[in-house]
């Protein structure tokens, strides 16, 4: 299941989710989407192994902070890198505080997002 | 019932920030010391008085003993002279042994009082003389010269000696009573003084203790209030973060889509539409940010998150770089001198630099000069352009929701068309500077052009979030 071209997009805003999916798919990535941390966790538990998770922090049901706390506990998918994508002004601090591998602040330049994705996926 | 503590008195005693607390504690300690000293003094005096009473009692007892011994001796003498039987002489012999010891006791006991010494010496002489007279008559009788012995008695010398001895004993007793009364009176005075000092100092200390309890309660109450304020401020900040997040998300979706379409190679007519959508989206994004900041400032103070080692010169240079890309026609020169590092919020500082330089680029003719200089305590940023702000605009320049630097309505309308914000830029600049404990001033004249001057203390004072209205 693991592919370095597979990216998971976790965001409660469907417009963002689909826009990012379109953008990434246009660059040849396989994209999985989840509307909140719980959905993302469920997909990972069922065996999904993306090369990178793009994570919004503020989401209903299970937010980004709770998701990372749960994900990092897992022996099988805890090592998947996280790129925080958030509209919060203090996204840098927030990303650092949960131990994410990088962050991009919304609204972003598509080029910046694609560069970060390319750098972090493994 | 709820006790209310006099906050003014408390402030006078402890200082509003507690700076007099050591002084007040010192005063309390001094009061306590005086109290302890007064009590030690009283106890010492009481012990001395007790010894004085014992002394007087011993003296009185010695006087009574002397009188008793002399009377016994006299009785013994008379019995022997009347009967001639030697068993009558036993009390006299006993008195002869005891009286010198009693007289020695009296001399010792009178040694502390010069007024007693002379009478006691007279007493010794006369008591000794009386004993000698008795011994003499007994000797005459023993040798059978009874008539001579009786003649001595009849002469009355012995009786007058005895009267004199009684008189002296009465005198010495009275003198000792007088001393005893003096000692009692002094002791009563000491008692009164001690009670007075104890009551006053005790009341003072009790009052201090009550005040301290009050202060303790006050501190706890204030801490609880501050906790509540922090919680409220935290809740408010979380709310703003959520609103900002929700408002920016659709703009992000627009931005991603527009950029994506631009990359696909749109037709020229489509490209123009896409550019307009993109620029509108970007403007909207800036306005959302500014509105959120306005609400934050109006709710209290702009929250800042200072980080040590933030470089103002570097921040200004980065903002200048960004503006050069967006406005290649503008000449922006950045100069710095001295230590320009401080403990500031890097994001807010970037916003400040970007707003001030952007304002200069937008309104003033090139070149724009940004000068950053550090001295011992502060770091100063000056942004200068060649434009002029009319005098009537200056007083309200930093007010929120005002636009343009021109006083001419037609010019202002033109400015408004070209302005991309809500007229909050300078207001937010001032809020950022003030949140860091600094100042922002503007100077503008036809000769000098316009200079915005920011002075930031290297370390902002502790931020106090005022209660939200």
mmCIF file with all atom_site columns, C-alpha atoms in Angstrom, chain A residues 1 8 10 32 34 36-50 53 62 66-78 80:
data_model
loop_
_atom_site.group_PDB
_atom_site.id
_atom_site.type_symbol
_atom_site.label_atom_id
_atom_site.label_alt_id
_atom_site.label_comp_id
_atom_site.label_asym_id
_atom_site.label_entity_id
_atom_site.label_seq_id
_atom_site.pdbx_PDB_ins_code
_atom_site.Cartn_x
_atom_site.Cartn_y
_atom_site.Cartn_z
_atom_site.occupancy
_atom_site.B_iso_or_equiv
_atom_site.pdbx_formal_charge
_atom_site.auth_seq_id
_atom_site.auth_comp_id
_atom_site.auth_asym_id
_atom_site.auth_atom_id
_atom_site.pdbx_PDB_model_num
ATOM 1  C CA . UNK A 1 1  ? 0.000   0.000  0.000  1.00 0.00 ? 1  UNK A CA 1
ATOM 2  C CA . UNK A 1 8  ? -3.311  12.118 2.639  1.00 0.00 ? 8  UNK A CA 1
ATOM 3  C CA . UNK A 1 10 ? -6.964  15.986 6.252  1.00 0.00 ? 10 UNK A CA 1
ATOM 4  C CA . UNK A 1 32 ? -6.506  10.212 0.070  1.00 0.00 ? 32 UNK A CA 1
ATOM 5  C CA . UNK A 1 34 ? -10.308 12.762 5.370  1.00 0.00 ? 34 UNK A CA 1
ATOM 6  C CA . UNK A 1 36 ? -11.205 15.152 10.393 1.00 0.00 ? 36 UNK A CA 1
ATOM 7  C CA . UNK A 1 37 ? -8.609  13.433 12.533 1.00 0.00 ? 37 UNK A CA 1
ATOM 8  C CA . UNK A 1 38 ? -10.849 10.492 13.365 1.00 0.00 ? 38 UNK A CA 1
ATOM 9  C CA . UNK A 1 39 ? -11.515 9.662  9.701  1.00 0.00 ? 39 UNK A CA 1
ATOM 10 C CA . UNK A 1 40 ? -7.811  9.930  8.947  1.00 0.00 ? 40 UNK A CA 1
ATOM 11 C CA . UNK A 1 41 ? -6.981  7.660  11.862 1.00 0.00 ? 41 UNK A CA 1
ATOM 12 C CA . UNK A 1 42 ? -9.554  5.103  10.702 1.00 0.00 ? 42 UNK A CA 1
ATOM 13 C CA . UNK A 1 43 ? -8.016  5.001  7.219  1.00 0.00 ? 43 UNK A CA 1
ATOM 14 C CA . UNK A 1 44 ? -4.528  4.568  8.660  1.00 0.00 ? 44 UNK A CA 1
ATOM 15 C CA . UNK A 1 45 ? -5.749  1.782  10.936 1.00 0.00 ? 45 UNK A CA 1
ATOM 16 C CA . UNK A 1 46 ? -7.284  0.036  7.901  1.00 0.00 ? 46 UNK A CA 1
ATOM 17 C CA . UNK A 1 47 ? -3.851  -0.008 6.276  1.00 0.00 ? 47 UNK A CA 1
ATOM 18 C CA . UNK A 1 48 ? -3.526  3.248  4.344  1.00 0.00 ? 48 UNK A CA 1
ATOM 19 C CA . UNK A 1 49 ? 0.158   4.243  4.261  1.00 0.00 ? 49 UNK A CA 1
ATOM 20 C CA . UNK A 1 50 ? 0.583   7.660  2.614  1.00 0.00 ? 50 UNK A CA 1
ATOM 21 C CA . UNK A 1 53 ? -0.099  13.709 5.730  1.00 0.00 ? 53 UNK A CA 1
ATOM 22 C CA . UNK A 1 62 ? -10.965 15.207 16.269 1.00 0.00 ? 62 UNK A CA 1
ATOM 23 C CA . UNK A 1 66 ? -5.445  15.095 18.984 1.00 0.00 ? 66 UNK A CA 1
ATOM 24 C CA . UNK A 1 67 ? -4.811  13.322 15.694 1.00 0.00 ? 67 UNK A CA 1
ATOM 25 C CA . UNK A 1 68 ? -1.022  13.766 15.955 1.00 0.00 ? 68 UNK A CA 1
ATOM 26 C CA . UNK A 1 69 ? -1.079  12.586 19.574 1.00 0.00 ? 69 UNK A CA 1
ATOM 27 C CA . UNK A 1 70 ? -2.860  9.385  18.492 1.00 0.00 ? 70 UNK A CA 1
ATOM 28 C CA . UNK A 1 71 ? -0.883  8.870  15.295 1.00 0.00 ? 71 UNK A CA 1
ATOM 29 C CA . UNK A 1 72 ? 2.514   9.194  17.012 1.00 0.00 ? 72 UNK A CA 1
ATOM 30 C CA . UNK A 1 73 ? 1.543   6.366  19.394 1.00 0.00 ? 73 UNK A CA 1
ATOM 31 C CA . UNK A 1 74 ? 1.251   3.867  16.541 1.00 0.00 ? 74 UNK A CA 1
ATOM 32 C CA . UNK A 1 75 ? 4.168   1.569  15.776 1.00 0.00 ? 75 UNK A CA 1
ATOM 33 C CA . UNK A 1 76 ? 2.971   1.031  12.206 1.00 0.00 ? 76 UNK A CA 1
ATOM 34 C CA . UNK A 1 77 ? 2.036   4.530  11.005 1.00 0.00 ? 77 UNK A CA 1
ATOM 35 C CA . UNK A 1 78 ? 3.456   6.791  13.703 1.00 0.00 ? 78 UNK A CA 1
ATOM 36 C CA . UNK A 1 80 ? 4.562   9.140  8.628  1.00 0.00 ? 80 UNK A CA 1
#
